[in-house]
Amino acid sequence: MTTLSRRSFLEASAAASALAALGGVHGVKQAMAATAAGGESWVKSVCRYCGTGCGLFIGVKDGKVFAVKGDKDNHNAGFLCLKGFLLPQILTAPDRCLHPLVRKEGKLVRASWEEAMSLVASKFKESIEKYGPDSVAFYGSGQGLTEETYCANKLFKAGIRTNNVEGNPRLCMASAVAGYVTTYGKDEPMGLYEDIDHADVILLVGSNTAEAHPIIFQRVVRRKETGRGVKVIVMDPRFTPTSRIADLHISFTPGNDLAILNAMAHVLVKEGMVDEGFIAKHVAFGEGTEVNKSFDDYKAFLAEYTPEKAAAIAGCRPEDIVTAARWFGERGKAATSMWTMGLNQRTKGVWANNLVHNLHLLTGKIGTPGNTPFSLTGQPNACGGVRDGGALSHLLPYGRLVANDAHRAEMEKLWGVPEGTLKPKPGLSTVDMFRALEAGEIKCLYIMCTNPGQSLPNVNRYRKAMERADAFVVVAEAFHPTRTSELADVVLPAALWAEKEGVYGCAERRYQLLEQAIPPAGEARPDFAILCDLAARLGHGKLLPFKTPADVWAEILTICKGTVYDFSGMTRERLKQAHGLLWPLPTPGHPGTKRRYVKGDDPLVPADHPERILFYGRPDKKAVVWLRPQRPPEEVPDAEFPFFLTTGREIEHWHTATMTRNCKELANTNLESMAQLHPNDARKLGVRAGQSVRLTSRRGSQVFRVKVTDNAKEGVIFIHMHDPDRMCNVLTIDAVDPVSRQPEFKVCGVRVEKA
Amino acid sequence: MLIAGVVIETLPGRAPEVALRLASRGGVQVKGGDGDRRLAVVVSAASGAELERWAEELVRDDEAVLGVFPTYVGEDERA
């Protein structure tokens, strides 16, 4: 056998990876052969960070993960961002939680699994018996594996019989869900990443793609470089790294993009860039919650949204709105729009989503290569596990609703529980759930794989709720301490990423299997096993009789069958072989669906349907253009709080940094949240870079150092969300969108004082 | 010591000249390319921060380079 030094081995692996990413060039075979000679194995998996869902291989040698490399056969074509490449470090991070902890005399101390689980089960039992099933709740995550989230959802809704099942996707994409459902009748995008490669116009609105989704951004950059005359429009108050590639950057005062989007529609209609034939066949019009308007009503509604008026509202230039509309609407040019938290984390988030869909429906730019409205996702399994899996308080699995009698009856039959088991009233959405904890109505809360003690808006209010003496808080988490686990009564050490097996579903309906590469660290257990244990202790073991995650998946395939999600052809074996599969995929031989609602691609559209597209999600088989007026955010600056505060992400870290602050390359890179001020604001305030300022909102106060940057918009302060020691969410507002119940992290008022 | 596999994207037709410039730098091995606009490179760096700096400088200083994209990072603890 050929022996390699560690360095030679790593160099060969690195070369193989880079060459593989190029694809088919000289040197790949030689490099891969050298790698294989090292005696290691490569296990197929998916990146643990954002919702892009990049395929990768985990390198294992001597029972340890030593590296990752991108999967060239997946949508990311072998590319990973730097965070992805640093993934191996999080497995052995010094703050891994390696054994259960139980709070005794105010301190979390080491306990056995038996002691911890007995305590959890007894507390939940006692609460359910004394106060009823709705006195307990589950708060999960778009990072849990599909099988884990499914188990929690089934245990709480069908076993304990409470619909108090929520997850952090409520904080990041609930408005996108409600946008898709109100417009098309069903959730989830109809397009795929490949549409970027065909787009002539790419509209990025409320998305700092370059930092939050770097691999998607790379694809956008490539399209712009290789396509002839490709235009990129970025709508964002700040001049972010994404804006650097923009042909047109429209900066506006936060919360006023509804006016801009309506004005774009105004221009499309006025200049005859709408597709009348498409509208006549496929589009209905609505206002409020009723689909009872006409195209003429819509034209009358748009009349007041002139570019001039919208520009005056939004603080941008009218000619830029006209240019954006003309580029988007030009006949024969394909248009893809992408958005994320800038639209979703708003009290008008659903409306903002509707208005992007409107642009595509008016122009008929939907369902063909390069033409799609595409919501980007923040977490790796928010779509697959929580949205599709129905693990929110108003949902049941795969498009079914708690409040729908037929859907409950169907799920009761599928789950083999007596009629009437599932409660007809939706449970509490996230903010309401933590308010119920604050009010003492929820007594026991099980938090899995997420960090609400840092990520909730107006966070100090809900940290106090979690600290209540009569609240029993369980945190199943791979790391400790986090800003949530520090408040817990019991901390359960959870296996992490390569230490367990399960399915992730990313933003483009792509489901992928993460195979287990190594055993869990310390005494950690997969959440799947912890939940099955809890179910047995609560007397619901028959509901979760599973021995392995594969058993759960086999049941899930029976649950999705016959729904619009139908992926019953995605057997475990096929997932092992494939580099991601896109649903619907109703039979084992089906190739998967690139574009939903499209004849010849989507198996749910009859082959003999006379049109190219069928919006089968709604009873009238049409998509809805909604008349959504401009409305301001819940809180705008005033004399007392004269600045806008907006929050977001930076490339080096992810969410609450529990999986990046412990990477040595990232720990000291931009983790500190700084108040990013425009130079003119800094001058007016008399502060310089590096000085400290105190930011105060109606909810709280926090000191930050100042960063002065031209990228900021005058009057708008940006703070990133990652820093656990300087939490932006002390300041943010917990007002929610009335439909999606998603909080408005993106806009509130603050004042600034020298600290 | 970090060992990284990196794809470098260049302006069309400029990959060969960029390869020549890279070959003269320490810590960089050019492993292949498409002869037009992409290069496969192995880079050694003392830390992730140094790797990032290297990438930033390359993009900033070489007008033919459009982007640097890591595809692999491994760590040689004994180096």
Short mmCIF file of N, CA, C and O in Angstrom, two decimals, chain A residues 248-292:
data_model
loop_
_atom_site.label_atom_id
_atom_site.label_comp_id
_atom_site.label_asym_id
_atom_site.label_seq_id
_atom_site.Cartn_x
_atom_site.Cartn_y
_atom_site.Cartn_z
N LEU A 248 -28.17 47.98 -10.57
CA LEU A 248 -29.03 49.01 -9.99
C LEU A 248 -29.25 48.67 -8.52
O LEU A 248 -29.75 47.58 -8.20
N HIS A 249 -28.82 49.57 -7.64
CA HIS A 249 -29.08 49.39 -6.22
C HIS A 249 -30.10 50.44 -5.80
O HIS A 249 -29.85 51.64 -5.93
N ILE A 250 -31.23 49.98 -5.30
CA ILE A 250 -32.24 50.91 -4.80
C ILE A 250 -32.21 50.87 -3.28
O ILE A 250 -32.58 49.87 -2.66
N SER A 251 -31.71 51.95 -2.71
CA SER A 251 -31.71 52.07 -1.26
C SER A 251 -32.97 52.83 -0.85
O SER A 251 -33.38 53.77 -1.54
N PHE A 252 -33.57 52.40 0.24
CA PHE A 252 -34.83 53.04 0.65
C PHE A 252 -34.92 53.02 2.18
O PHE A 252 -34.18 52.28 2.84
N THR A 253 -35.82 53.83 2.72
CA THR A 253 -35.99 53.81 4.17
C THR A 253 -36.67 52.50 4.56
O THR A 253 -37.62 52.07 3.90
N PRO A 254 -36.17 51.86 5.62
CA PRO A 254 -36.67 50.53 5.97
C PRO A 254 -38.19 50.48 6.09
O PRO A 254 -38.82 51.38 6.63
N GLY A 255 -38.74 49.41 5.54
CA GLY A 255 -40.18 49.18 5.69
C GLY A 255 -41.04 49.77 4.59
O GLY A 255 -42.25 49.59 4.61
N ASN A 256 -40.42 50.45 3.62
CA ASN A 256 -41.22 51.11 2.60
C ASN A 256 -41.11 50.48 1.22
O ASN A 256 -41.46 51.09 0.22
N ASP A 257 -40.65 49.25 1.17
CA ASP A 257 -40.49 48.60 -0.13
C ASP A 257 -41.83 48.18 -0.74
O ASP A 257 -41.91 47.92 -1.94
N LEU A 258 -42.88 48.16 0.05
CA LEU A 258 -44.19 47.83 -0.54
C LEU A 258 -44.58 48.89 -1.58
O LEU A 258 -45.12 48.56 -2.64
N ALA A 259 -44.26 50.13 -1.25
CA ALA A 259 -44.56 51.21 -2.20
C ALA A 259 -43.77 51.03 -3.49
O ALA A 259 -44.29 51.21 -4.60
N ILE A 260 -42.50 50.64 -3.35
CA ILE A 260 -41.65 50.46 -4.53
C ILE A 260 -42.16 49.31 -5.41
O ILE A 260 -42.26 49.42 -6.63
N LEU A 261 -42.52 48.20 -4.77
CA LEU A 261 -42.98 47.04 -5.53
C LEU A 261 -44.31 47.34 -6.23
O LEU A 261 -44.52 46.92 -7.38
N ASN A 262 -45.18 48.06 -5.55
CA ASN A 262 -46.42 48.46 -6.21
C ASN A 262 -46.15 49.42 -7.36
O ASN A 262 -46.80 49.36 -8.42
N ALA A 263 -45.17 50.29 -7.18
CA ALA A 263 -44.84 51.23 -8.25
C ALA A 263 -44.22 50.50 -9.45
O ALA A 263 -44.45 50.89 -10.60
N MET A 264 -43.44 49.47 -9.19
CA MET A 264 -42.93 48.66 -10.30
C MET A 264 -44.09 48.05 -11.08
O MET A 264 -44.11 48.05 -12.32
N ALA A 265 -45.08 47.54 -10.35
CA ALA A 265 -46.27 46.97 -11.01
C ALA A 265 -47.00 48.06 -11.80
O ALA A 265 -47.49 47.82 -12.92
N HIS A 266 -47.05 49.25 -11.23
CA HIS A 266 -47.67 50.40 -11.91
C HIS A 266 -47.01 50.61 -13.27
O HIS A 266 -47.69 50.77 -14.29
N VAL A 267 -45.69 50.62 -13.28
CA VAL A 267 -44.96 50.84 -14.53
C VAL A 267 -45.20 49.70 -15.51
O VAL A 267 -45.41 49.92 -16.72
N LEU A 268 -45.20 48.47 -15.00
CA LEU A 268 -45.43 47.32 -15.88
C LEU A 268 -46.78 47.44 -16.59
O LEU A 268 -46.90 47.17 -17.79
N VAL A 269 -47.79 47.84 -15.82
CA VAL A 269 -49.13 47.97 -16.40
C VAL A 269 -49.18 49.15 -17.37
O VAL A 269 -49.65 49.05 -18.51
N LYS A 270 -48.65 50.27 -16.91
CA LYS A 270 -48.73 51.51 -17.71
C LYS A 270 -48.00 51.37 -19.04
O LYS A 270 -48.44 51.88 -20.06
N GLU A 271 -46.87 50.66 -19.02
CA GLU A 271 -46.05 50.57 -20.24
C GLU A 271 -46.33 49.29 -21.02
O GLU A 271 -45.55 48.91 -21.90
N GLY A 272 -47.41 48.60 -20.67
CA GLY A 272 -47.83 47.45 -21.46
C GLY A 272 -46.90 46.25 -21.40
O GLY A 272 -46.79 45.48 -22.35
N MET A 273 -46.24 46.09 -20.28
CA MET A 273 -45.31 44.96 -20.15
C MET A 273 -45.96 43.76 -19.45
O MET A 273 -45.25 42.86 -19.01
N VAL A 274 -47.26 43.78 -19.32
CA VAL A 274 -47.96 42.65 -18.70
C VAL A 274 -48.33 41.64 -19.78
O VAL A 274 -48.42 41.98 -20.96
N ASP A 275 -48.52 40.41 -19.36
CA ASP A 275 -48.90 39.32 -20.26
C ASP A 275 -50.40 39.08 -20.09
O ASP A 275 -50.81 38.32 -19.22
N GLU A 276 -51.18 39.75 -20.92
CA GLU A 276 -52.65 39.69 -20.78
C GLU A 276 -53.16 38.26 -20.93
O GLU A 276 -54.08 37.84 -20.23
N GLY A 277 -52.58 37.52 -21.85
CA GLY A 277 -53.03 36.14 -22.07
C GLY A 277 -52.80 35.28 -20.85
O GLY A 277 -53.68 34.50 -20.43
N PHE A 278 -51.63 35.42 -20.24
CA PHE A 278 -51.31 34.64 -19.04
C PHE A 278 -52.25 35.03 -17.90
O PHE A 278 -52.78 34.16 -17.19
N ILE A 279 -52.47 36.33 -17.77
CA ILE A 279 -53.35 36.81 -16.69
C ILE A 279 -54.76 36.24 -16.87
O ILE A 279 -55.39 35.76 -15.92
N ALA A 280 -55.25 36.29 -18.08
CA ALA A 280 -56.62 35.82 -18.33
C ALA A 280 -56.78 34.34 -17.97
O ALA A 280 -57.80 33.93 -17.42
N LYS A 281 -55.75 33.57 -18.25
CA LYS A 281 -55.87 32.12 -18.01
C LYS A 281 -55.51 31.70 -16.60
O LYS A 281 -56.06 30.73 -16.07
N HIS A 282 -54.58 32.39 -15.97
CA HIS A 282 -53.97 31.83 -14.76
C HIS A 282 -54.04 32.69 -13.52
O HIS A 282 -53.54 32.29 -12.46
N VAL A 283 -54.58 33.89 -13.63
CA VAL A 283 -54.48 34.83 -12.51
C VAL A 283 -55.86 35.30 -12.06
O VAL A 283 -56.72 35.61 -12.88
N ALA A 284 -56.03 35.35 -10.72
CA ALA A 284 -57.20 35.98 -10.11
C ALA A 284 -56.71 37.16 -9.29
O ALA A 284 -55.50 37.30 -9.05
N PHE A 285 -57.62 38.01 -8.87
CA PHE A 285 -57.22 39.20 -8.11
C PHE A 285 -57.97 39.25 -6.78
O PHE A 285 -59.14 38.87 -6.71
N GLY A 286 -57.28 39.70 -5.74
CA GLY A 286 -57.92 39.72 -4.44
C GLY A 286 -57.46 40.88 -3.58
O GLY A 286 -56.43 41.52 -3.84
N GLU A 287 -58.23 41.10 -2.54
CA GLU A 287 -57.90 42.15 -1.57
C GLU A 287 -58.28 41.64 -0.19
O GLU A 287 -59.31 40.96 -0.04
N GLY A 288 -57.52 41.99 0.82
CA GLY A 288 -57.79 41.46 2.16
C GLY A 288 -57.58 39.95 2.14
O GLY A 288 -56.48 39.49 1.83
N THR A 289 -58.65 39.20 2.40
CA THR A 289 -58.55 37.73 2.32
C THR A 289 -59.45 37.18 1.22
O THR A 289 -59.53 35.97 1.04
N GLU A 290 -60.14 38.07 0.51
CA GLU A 290 -61.10 37.62 -0.50
C GLU A 290 -60.55 37.77 -1.91
O GLU A 290 -59.99 38.81 -2.26
N VAL A 291 -60.78 36.74 -2.72
CA VAL A 291 -60.37 36.79 -4.12
C VAL A 291 -61.59 37.27 -4.91
O VAL A 291 -62.33 36.47 -5.49
N ASN A 292 -61.81 38.57 -4.89
CA ASN A 292 -63.06 39.09 -5.45
C ASN A 292 -62.84 40.37 -6.26
O ASN A 292 -63.74 41.18 -6.39
#
